[in-house]
Amino acid sequence: MVAVVSPLLAPGSDVLDERQRGVVERVSAAERAHILALPSDDPLDAKRRARVQATGPELFGQPEAVRATLTRNDVALESVATALSDGIRRVLLVGAGDSLAVVTAARYALESMLEVPCEPVQSLEFAYYQAGLIDASTAVITLSSSGETTRTVEALLVAQNRNAYTVAVTNTSGSTLETEADVALLVEATRVGWPTQSSTAALALLLELAVRVGRRRGVAGAAALRSALDALPDTMRTVLGRLDGPIAAIAAREVTAPTVLFSGGGPNVAAAVVGAAKVKECTPLRATEIQVEEYHHYNSQKAEEPLFLLVPSGPSVPRAVDTGTDAHRWGGRLYVVTTEGERAFDALDPEAVLEIPAVPESLSPLLYLLPAQLVGYHLGLAGFAAAEAASDD
Ligand SMILES: O=P(O)(O)OC[C@H]1O[C@](O)(CO)[C@@H](O)[C@@H]1O
């Protein structure tokens, strides 16, 4: 018997029409091949090494990718901003993997400017569980770098059937996501290495969309976000230059860590997710993210594990201070990435404090994703160096 690859294709399911079922069958076959081609956990895996090496130039090229993406989408952004400002009562932000992290990061900027709920939802959860309540007053913004991730395509098709306003954000012109959506925003970024600029350029697009909606709607605070966002590509360059060396040194110390932990709150829960994702992509190490409050409801950290707190000045700081205190109580190591001049973490005596220029918290993930990516990338490089040295002995 042929396995059913999706409940939307099960005999008797009437969620999708015949044409849409054909679309899902096509993308799911291609996706399986992509997943089977991922690297192994061999510490010297050549496929992983090639992707880690290709990640470097893409990671450091992010300010340019952000600028190019914003320029390319000037007209399309206006059209989406107009549509969102006109009768939309709810926005669902759908993606998987890094793409889910990116929409999570954009949520608060969008909500503050649109003044309606903007909910990040994982693609499968949306496609199979949450589509029932949506209608023409809902916008469904789907993000997929490839434009072919099956669950995200399914989410878009389900939204299409419920007459929602559908937006695709994708790197891939001509992809299924772009073809099926009412309107597409195209990300100008490469993804030969592990995803870096494809994520930050997509995030910049969503933040730009938020600012344009806010200005159109006359929201107080939109002008301040406008000028802060305009300055961000330059600040990204500053942050990359400033943090690269210190994070390379931290990675050399942490290369044998049993598990690498990342924590954040608010929009920077997304930075923690991206940190763990980059470690899992660039190394064979275990890595996990935990929100600053959730950390305290379990024995979340073990001795000898490093914790990266990615917490700019803002409402998450007091709980993040507790988190940092407990990192040491459990015998772990603590690295803090926070706003320049933030003194709340000083008394914890972290192994390192890495400072990032102040920006509005709702825009800050565009900066806090950078140290998260750098940790994964440098642990990847350090891991290959260590494995090579071991194999020479
Ligand atoms: O953005 P996409 O293309 O939908 O991919 C989602 C996730 O799946 C992966 O491609 C891995 O399968 C990740 O690189 C990415 O974060």
Tab-separated table of C-alpha atoms and ligand atoms in Angstrom:
chain	number	residue	atom	x	y	z
A	1	MET	CA	0.000	0.000	0.000
A	2	VAL	CA	1.316	3.503	-0.848
A	3	ALA	CA	1.813	5.624	2.306
A	4	VAL	CA	-0.292	8.775	2.472
A	5	VAL	CA	2.244	11.619	2.745
A	6	SER	CA	-0.264	14.120	4.068
A	7	PRO	CA	-3.659	13.955	5.746
A	8	LEU	CA	-4.774	16.499	3.149
A	9	LEU	CA	-4.239	13.774	0.520
A	10	ALA	CA	-6.034	11.043	2.467
A	11	PRO	CA	-8.916	9.397	0.634
A	12	GLY	CA	-12.081	11.214	1.614
A	13	SER	CA	-10.342	14.488	2.605
A	14	ASP	CA	-12.028	17.429	0.866
A	15	VAL	CA	-9.790	20.207	2.230
A	16	LEU	CA	-7.960	20.620	-1.100
A	17	ASP	CA	-9.315	20.422	-4.634
A	18	GLU	CA	-7.856	18.122	-7.304
A	19	ARG	CA	-5.428	20.717	-8.633
A	20	GLN	CA	-4.167	21.564	-5.149
A	21	ARG	CA	-3.735	17.880	-4.312
A	22	GLY	CA	-1.481	17.597	-7.352
A	23	VAL	CA	0.619	20.521	-6.086
A	24	VAL	CA	1.127	18.829	-2.682
A	25	GLU	CA	2.066	15.502	-4.309
A	26	ARG	CA	4.693	17.231	-6.437
A	27	VAL	CA	6.354	19.265	-3.654
A	28	SER	CA	6.384	16.453	-1.102
A	29	ALA	CA	8.295	14.104	-3.438
A	30	ALA	CA	10.963	16.765	-4.008
A	31	GLU	CA	11.232	17.576	-0.289
A	32	ARG	CA	11.972	13.999	0.740
A	33	ALA	CA	14.975	13.965	-1.613
A	34	HIS	CA	16.218	17.236	-0.064
A	35	ILE	CA	15.962	15.881	3.493
A	36	LEU	CA	17.750	12.627	2.609
A	37	ALA	CA	20.625	14.694	1.195
A	38	LEU	CA	21.370	16.490	4.519
A	39	PRO	CA	24.868	15.865	5.989
A	40	SER	CA	25.626	13.179	8.561
A	41	ASP	CA	26.908	13.624	12.131
A	42	ASP	CA	30.424	12.435	11.169
A	43	PRO	CA	32.701	15.114	12.743
A	44	LEU	CA	34.578	15.373	9.432
A	45	ASP	CA	31.538	15.106	7.140
A	46	ALA	CA	32.613	16.736	3.862
A	47	LYS	CA	29.116	17.864	2.945
A	48	ARG	CA	28.678	19.648	6.268
A	49	ARG	CA	32.124	21.231	5.962
A	50	ALA	CA	31.362	22.598	2.491
A	51	ARG	CA	28.153	24.163	3.789
A	52	VAL	CA	29.845	25.619	6.875
A	53	GLN	CA	32.559	27.142	4.687
A	54	ALA	CA	29.959	28.586	2.317
A	55	THR	CA	28.108	30.045	5.317
A	56	GLY	CA	30.922	32.514	6.131
A	57	PRO	CA	30.645	34.889	3.147
A	58	GLU	CA	26.852	34.724	3.273
A	59	LEU	CA	26.823	35.497	6.989
A	60	PHE	CA	29.107	38.507	6.599
A	61	GLY	CA	27.239	39.629	3.456
A	62	GLN	CA	23.957	40.105	5.291
A	63	PRO	CA	23.854	43.931	5.348
A	64	GLU	CA	24.072	43.979	1.533
A	65	ALA	CA	21.438	41.237	1.188
A	66	VAL	CA	19.079	43.228	3.404
A	67	ARG	CA	19.586	46.395	1.352
A	68	ALA	CA	19.153	44.591	-1.973
A	69	THR	CA	15.991	42.868	-0.770
A	70	LEU	CA	14.378	46.083	0.415
A	71	THR	CA	15.201	47.847	-2.855
A	72	ARG	CA	13.871	44.996	-4.968
A	73	ASN	CA	10.504	44.915	-3.204
A	74	ASP	CA	9.707	48.598	-3.000
A	75	VAL	CA	6.584	48.368	-5.186
A	76	ALA	CA	5.323	45.003	-3.886
A	77	LEU	CA	5.724	46.155	-0.267
A	78	GLU	CA	3.436	49.118	-0.953
A	79	SER	CA	0.782	46.817	-2.374
A	80	VAL	CA	0.931	44.431	0.631
A	81	ALA	CA	0.965	47.353	3.100
A	82	THR	CA	-2.158	48.765	1.422
A	83	ALA	CA	-3.977	45.435	1.535
A	84	LEU	CA	-3.064	44.800	5.183
A	85	SER	CA	-4.233	48.274	6.197
A	86	ASP	CA	-7.654	47.727	4.613
A	87	GLY	CA	-10.000	45.507	6.635
A	88	ILE	CA	-7.571	42.781	7.755
A	89	ARG	CA	-8.476	41.756	11.304
A	90	ARG	CA	-5.961	39.024	11.920
A	91	VAL	CA	-2.600	38.016	10.466
A	92	LEU	CA	-1.143	34.531	10.594
A	93	LEU	CA	2.585	34.223	10.030
A	94	VAL	CA	3.428	30.758	8.806
A	95	GLY	CA	6.733	28.944	8.318
A	96	ALA	CA	8.964	26.051	9.355
A	97	GLY	CA	12.534	25.919	10.685
A	98	ASP	CA	14.405	29.212	10.364
A	99	SER	CA	11.424	30.616	8.509
A	100	LEU	CA	9.232	30.060	11.577
A	101	ALA	CA	11.848	31.792	13.724
A	102	VAL	CA	11.871	34.761	11.344
A	103	VAL	CA	8.101	35.264	11.438
A	104	THR	CA	8.220	34.924	15.235
A	105	ALA	CA	10.865	37.659	15.298
A	106	ALA	CA	8.700	39.972	13.174
A	107	ARG	CA	5.529	39.491	15.189
A	108	TYR	CA	5.803	42.384	17.635
A	109	ALA	CA	6.788	44.973	15.041
A	110	LEU	CA	3.838	43.916	12.878
A	111	GLU	CA	1.390	43.863	15.780
A	112	SER	CA	2.469	47.277	17.038
A	113	MET	CA	1.953	48.863	13.617
A	114	LEU	CA	-1.086	46.916	12.399
A	115	GLU	CA	-2.811	46.837	15.798
A	116	VAL	CA	-4.422	43.449	15.128
A	117	PRO	CA	-3.199	40.029	16.324
A	118	CYS	CA	-0.280	38.755	14.215
A	119	GLU	CA	0.308	35.156	15.236
A	120	PRO	CA	3.289	33.031	14.277
A	121	VAL	CA	2.201	29.467	13.506
A	122	GLN	CA	4.249	26.460	12.501
A	123	SER	CA	3.226	25.312	9.009
A	124	LEU	CA	1.925	21.864	9.955
A	125	GLU	CA	-0.021	23.263	12.890
A	126	PHE	CA	-1.687	25.771	10.613
A	127	ALA	CA	-2.394	23.437	7.706
A	128	TYR	CA	-3.778	20.572	9.791
A	129	TYR	CA	-5.210	22.195	12.931
A	130	GLN	CA	-5.779	25.929	12.748
A	131	ALA	CA	-7.184	26.858	9.373
A	132	GLY	CA	-10.840	26.496	10.405
A	133	LEU	CA	-11.339	30.001	11.742
A	134	ILE	CA	-9.833	32.012	8.934
A	135	ASP	CA	-11.729	33.944	6.266
A	136	ALA	CA	-11.355	36.891	3.889
A	137	SER	CA	-10.538	39.216	6.804
A	138	THR	CA	-7.427	37.150	7.576
A	139	ALA	CA	-4.032	37.634	5.961
A	140	VAL	CA	-1.824	34.565	5.834
A	141	ILE	CA	1.820	35.481	5.301
A	142	THR	CA	3.844	32.401	4.452
A	143	LEU	CA	7.626	32.385	4.530
A	144	SER	CA	9.696	29.721	2.848
A	145	SER	CA	13.136	30.371	1.495
A	146	SER	CA	12.903	27.503	-0.992
A	147	GLY	CA	9.235	28.183	-1.659
A	148	GLU	CA	8.750	24.425	-1.798
A	149	THR	CA	8.548	23.255	1.838
A	150	THR	CA	5.546	20.945	1.730
A	151	ARG	CA	3.820	21.899	4.988
A	152	THR	CA	4.187	25.629	4.191
A	153	VAL	CA	2.804	25.094	0.678
A	154	GLU	CA	-0.089	23.140	2.216
A	155	ALA	CA	-0.738	26.008	4.635
A	156	LEU	CA	-0.917	28.432	1.731
A	157	LEU	CA	-3.290	26.196	-0.232
A	158	VAL	CA	-5.597	25.769	2.757
A	159	ALA	CA	-5.610	29.554	3.294
A	160	GLN	CA	-6.337	30.054	-0.407
A	161	ASN	CA	-9.413	27.803	-0.099
A	162	ARG	CA	-10.683	29.858	2.823
A	163	ASN	CA	-10.406	33.072	0.801
A	164	ALA	CA	-7.708	34.564	3.032
A	165	TYR	CA	-5.385	37.198	1.575
A	166	THR	CA	-2.208	35.202	0.932
A	167	VAL	CA	1.329	36.555	0.800
A	168	ALA	CA	4.426	34.523	-0.063
A	169	VAL	CA	7.847	35.612	1.123
A	170	THR	CA	10.460	33.527	-0.648
A	171	ASN	CA	13.952	33.501	-2.101
A	172	THR	CA	12.886	31.480	-5.069
A	173	SER	CA	11.316	33.187	-8.031
A	174	GLY	CA	8.987	30.767	-9.810
A	175	SER	CA	8.591	28.580	-6.719
A	176	THR	CA	5.298	26.959	-5.809
A	177	LEU	CA	4.765	29.384	-2.929
A	178	GLU	CA	5.255	32.408	-5.168
A	179	THR	CA	3.007	30.969	-7.874
A	180	GLU	CA	0.154	30.111	-5.532
A	181	ALA	CA	0.034	33.283	-3.381
A	182	ASP	CA	-1.985	36.422	-4.132
A	183	VAL	CA	1.224	38.413	-3.930
A	184	ALA	CA	4.905	37.634	-3.400
A	185	LEU	CA	7.819	39.423	-1.783
A	186	LEU	CA	11.116	38.142	-3.180
A	187	VAL	CA	14.161	37.841	-0.952
A	188	GLU	CA	17.498	38.697	-2.570
A	189	ALA	CA	19.884	36.351	-0.767
A	190	THR	CA	21.934	33.238	-1.404
A	191	ARG	CA	21.674	30.013	0.589
A	192	VAL	CA	24.608	27.858	-0.488
A	193	GLY	CA	25.677	27.656	3.151
A	194	TRP	CA	23.317	27.175	6.071
A	195	PRO	CA	20.555	29.787	6.109
A	196	THR	CA	21.736	33.210	7.295
A	197	GLN	CA	21.067	36.039	4.855
A	198	SER	CA	17.926	34.374	3.519
A	199	SER	CA	16.557	34.706	7.070
A	200	THR	CA	17.689	38.225	7.929
A	201	ALA	CA	16.698	39.623	4.518
A	202	ALA	CA	13.239	38.052	4.921
A	203	LEU	CA	13.030	39.496	8.434
A	204	ALA	CA	13.983	42.938	7.128
A	205	LEU	CA	11.154	42.674	4.582
A	206	LEU	CA	8.608	41.909	7.300
A	207	LEU	CA	9.921	44.735	9.513
A	208	GLU	CA	9.773	47.113	6.554
A	209	LEU	CA	6.216	45.980	5.929
A	210	ALA	CA	5.372	46.758	9.564
A	211	VAL	CA	6.833	50.260	9.299
A	212	ARG	CA	4.971	50.999	6.060
A	213	VAL	CA	1.682	49.792	7.532
A	214	GLY	CA	2.281	51.915	10.638
A	215	ARG	CA	2.966	55.060	8.624
A	216	ARG	CA	-0.056	54.440	6.396
A	217	ARG	CA	-2.255	54.009	9.471
A	218	GLY	CA	-0.756	56.987	11.288
A	219	VAL	CA	0.438	54.905	14.228
A	220	ALA	CA	2.440	56.785	16.856
A	221	GLY	CA	5.923	55.345	16.884
A	222	ALA	CA	6.035	54.529	13.163
A	223	ALA	CA	8.389	57.434	12.419
A	224	ALA	CA	10.815	56.301	15.133
A	225	LEU	CA	10.776	52.740	13.781
A	226	ARG	CA	11.342	54.124	10.262
A	227	SER	CA	14.564	55.876	11.166
A	228	ALA	CA	15.776	52.982	13.338
A	229	LEU	CA	15.153	50.468	10.555
A	230	ASP	CA	16.918	52.641	7.969
A	231	ALA	CA	20.058	52.568	10.115
A	232	LEU	CA	20.016	48.814	10.731
A	233	PRO	CA	22.053	47.527	7.758
A	234	ASP	CA	24.976	49.701	8.886
A	235	THR	CA	24.514	48.567	12.483
A	236	MET	CA	24.475	44.933	11.316
A	237	ARG	CA	27.899	45.523	9.782
A	238	THR	CA	29.153	47.053	13.048
A	239	VAL	CA	27.818	44.100	15.071
A	240	LEU	CA	29.355	41.504	12.747
A	241	GLY	CA	32.731	43.249	12.916
A	242	ARG	CA	32.567	43.644	16.678
A	243	LEU	CA	31.382	40.155	17.640
A	244	ASP	CA	33.172	37.924	15.150
A	245	GLY	CA	36.482	37.730	17.045
A	246	PRO	CA	35.044	37.313	20.555
A	247	ILE	CA	32.601	34.626	19.392
A	248	ALA	CA	35.368	32.746	17.556
A	249	ALA	CA	37.298	32.701	20.855
A	250	ILE	CA	34.243	31.492	22.792
A	251	ALA	CA	33.659	28.743	20.202
A	252	ALA	CA	37.236	27.501	20.604
A	253	ARG	CA	36.513	27.075	24.341
A	254	GLU	CA	33.083	25.475	23.886
A	255	VAL	CA	33.850	23.053	21.062
A	256	THR	CA	33.403	20.011	23.321
A	257	ALA	CA	30.229	21.256	25.044
A	258	PRO	CA	27.738	18.435	25.595
A	259	THR	CA	24.808	20.690	24.704
A	260	VAL	CA	24.680	24.340	23.715
A	261	LEU	CA	21.763	26.329	25.157
A	262	PHE	CA	20.248	29.584	23.921
A	263	SER	CA	17.655	31.690	25.695
A	264	GLY	CA	15.739	34.872	24.950
A	265	GLY	CA	12.374	36.519	25.448
A	266	GLY	CA	9.863	38.470	23.349
A	267	PRO	CA	11.016	38.856	19.749
A	268	ASN	CA	14.377	37.329	20.641
A	269	VAL	CA	12.932	33.924	21.422
A	270	ALA	CA	13.542	33.766	17.675
A	271	ALA	CA	17.242	34.560	18.109
A	272	ALA	CA	17.510	31.654	20.559
A	273	VAL	CA	15.806	29.324	18.062
A	274	VAL	CA	18.192	30.427	15.328
A	275	GLY	CA	21.208	29.928	17.603
A	276	ALA	CA	20.228	26.340	18.335
A	277	ALA	CA	19.419	25.740	14.659
A	278	LYS	CA	22.840	26.985	13.486
A	279	VAL	CA	24.643	24.770	16.008
A	280	LYS	CA	22.649	21.741	14.823
A	281	GLU	CA	23.352	22.602	11.186
A	282	CYS	CA	27.042	23.496	11.495
A	283	THR	CA	28.112	20.870	14.077
A	284	PRO	CA	27.191	17.398	15.326
A	285	LEU	CA	26.588	18.915	18.802
A	286	ARG	CA	23.274	18.966	20.595
A	287	ALA	CA	21.686	22.384	20.937
A	288	THR	CA	18.428	23.670	22.268
A	289	GLU	CA	16.537	26.907	22.842
A	290	ILE	CA	14.486	27.757	25.891
A	291	GLN	CA	12.530	30.936	26.564
A	292	VAL	CA	13.795	32.839	29.649
A	293	GLU	CA	10.709	32.068	31.749
A	294	GLU	CA	10.453	28.414	30.679
A	295	TYR	CA	14.071	27.885	31.761
A	296	HIS	CA	12.918	28.164	35.392
A	297	HIS	CA	10.220	25.519	35.235
A	298	TYR	CA	12.633	22.611	34.742
A	299	ASN	CA	16.212	21.726	35.592
A	300	SER	CA	17.102	23.231	32.249
A	301	GLN	CA	20.889	23.349	32.339
A	302	LYS	CA	23.509	20.754	33.278
A	303	ALA	CA	27.037	21.265	34.566
A	304	GLU	CA	29.540	22.196	31.855
A	305	GLU	CA	26.851	23.379	29.443
A	306	PRO	CA	27.185	26.894	27.994
A	307	LEU	CA	24.144	29.175	27.888
A	308	PHE	CA	23.917	32.101	25.503
A	309	LEU	CA	21.445	34.716	26.748
A	310	LEU	CA	20.284	36.907	23.853
A	311	VAL	CA	18.461	39.664	25.700
A	312	PRO	CA	18.441	43.376	24.795
A	313	SER	CA	17.255	45.973	27.309
A	314	GLY	CA	13.503	45.500	27.741
A	315	PRO	CA	10.889	43.615	29.735
A	316	SER	CA	12.677	40.242	29.506
A	317	VAL	CA	15.778	41.508	31.333
A	318	PRO	CA	14.742	40.819	34.965
A	319	ARG	CA	13.831	37.190	34.224
A	320	ALA	CA	16.938	36.818	32.087
A	321	VAL	CA	19.007	37.923	35.097
A	322	ASP	CA	17.403	35.068	37.070
A	323	THR	CA	18.229	32.743	34.192
A	324	GLY	CA	21.848	33.823	34.201
A	325	THR	CA	22.031	33.391	37.983
A	326	ASP	CA	20.766	29.828	37.676
A	327	ALA	CA	23.125	29.056	34.803
A	328	HIS	CA	25.977	29.374	37.282
A	329	ARG	CA	23.990	27.638	40.066
A	330	TRP	CA	23.749	24.560	37.811
A	331	GLY	CA	27.489	24.656	37.125
A	332	GLY	CA	27.101	25.889	33.570
A	333	ARG	CA	28.795	28.774	31.768
A	334	LEU	CA	27.074	32.026	30.867
A	335	TYR	CA	27.502	34.284	27.844
A	336	VAL	CA	25.341	37.396	27.630
A	337	VAL	CA	24.504	39.367	24.508
A	338	THR	CA	22.750	42.596	25.461
A	339	THR	CA	22.405	46.300	24.786
A	340	GLU	CA	25.397	48.619	25.103
A	341	GLY	CA	25.281	50.168	28.568
A	342	GLU	CA	22.879	47.576	30.042
A	343	ARG	CA	24.258	46.907	33.548
A	344	ALA	CA	21.673	44.372	34.801
A	345	PHE	CA	23.913	41.377	34.086
A	346	ASP	CA	27.154	42.754	35.588
A	347	ALA	CA	26.677	41.235	39.040
A	348	LEU	CA	26.334	37.745	37.515
A	349	ASP	CA	29.958	37.806	36.435
A	350	PRO	CA	29.303	36.108	33.072
A	351	GLU	CA	32.139	34.449	31.166
A	352	ALA	CA	31.587	37.201	28.563
A	353	VAL	CA	29.219	40.086	27.870
A	354	LEU	CA	28.864	41.025	24.200
A	355	GLU	CA	27.306	44.434	23.587
A	356	ILE	CA	25.046	45.473	20.731
A	357	PRO	CA	23.974	49.068	19.945
A	358	ALA	CA	20.552	50.096	21.273
A	359	VAL	CA	17.592	49.748	18.868
A	360	PRO	CA	13.832	49.433	19.500
A	361	GLU	CA	13.260	45.930	20.867
A	362	SER	CA	10.756	45.054	18.136
A	363	LEU	CA	13.511	45.523	15.514
A	364	SER	CA	16.302	44.019	17.603
A	365	PRO	CA	16.147	40.442	16.231
A	366	LEU	CA	17.745	41.735	13.042
A	367	LEU	CA	20.839	42.320	15.205
A	368	TYR	CA	20.489	39.472	17.734
A	369	LEU	CA	20.227	36.836	15.005
A	370	LEU	CA	23.816	37.731	14.095
A	371	PRO	CA	25.573	36.491	17.284
A	372	ALA	CA	23.256	33.463	17.228
A	373	GLN	CA	24.479	32.608	13.725
A	374	LEU	CA	28.105	33.380	14.595
A	375	VAL	CA	28.042	30.917	17.499
A	376	GLY	CA	26.919	28.072	15.216
A	377	TYR	CA	29.318	29.029	12.446
A	378	HIS	CA	32.387	29.334	14.685
A	379	LEU	CA	31.532	26.138	16.583
A	380	GLY	CA	31.370	24.476	13.155
A	381	LEU	CA	34.833	25.734	12.163
A	382	ALA	CA	36.276	24.899	15.599
A	383	GLY	CA	34.732	21.424	15.429
A	384	PHE	CA	36.394	20.616	12.103
A	385	ALA	CA	39.746	21.905	13.386
A	386	ALA	CA	39.440	19.742	16.518
A	387	ALA	CA	38.341	16.637	14.570
A	388	GLU	CA	41.193	17.081	12.112
A	389	ALA	CA	43.740	17.448	14.918
A	390	ALA	CA	42.350	14.287	16.552
A	391	SER	CA	42.547	12.329	13.297
A	392	ASP	CA	46.223	13.403	12.832
A	393	ASP	CA	47.192	11.984	16.257
B	1	LIG	O1	12.518	28.247	4.425
B	1	LIG	P1	12.219	26.904	3.886
B	1	LIG	O2	12.784	26.688	2.514
B	1	LIG	O3	10.754	26.592	3.938
B	1	LIG	O4	12.945	25.851	4.776
B	1	LIG	C1	12.616	25.681	6.126
B	1	LIG	C2	13.734	24.986	6.847
B	1	LIG	O5	14.034	23.773	6.216
B	1	LIG	C3	15.419	23.649	5.932
B	1	LIG	O6	15.597	23.922	4.569
B	1	LIG	C4	15.932	22.288	6.299
B	1	LIG	O7	15.153	21.288	5.758
B	1	LIG	C5	16.078	24.725	6.758
B	1	LIG	O8	17.256	25.139	6.180
B	1	LIG	C6	15.038	25.772	6.867
B	1	LIG	O9	15.178	26.467	8.054
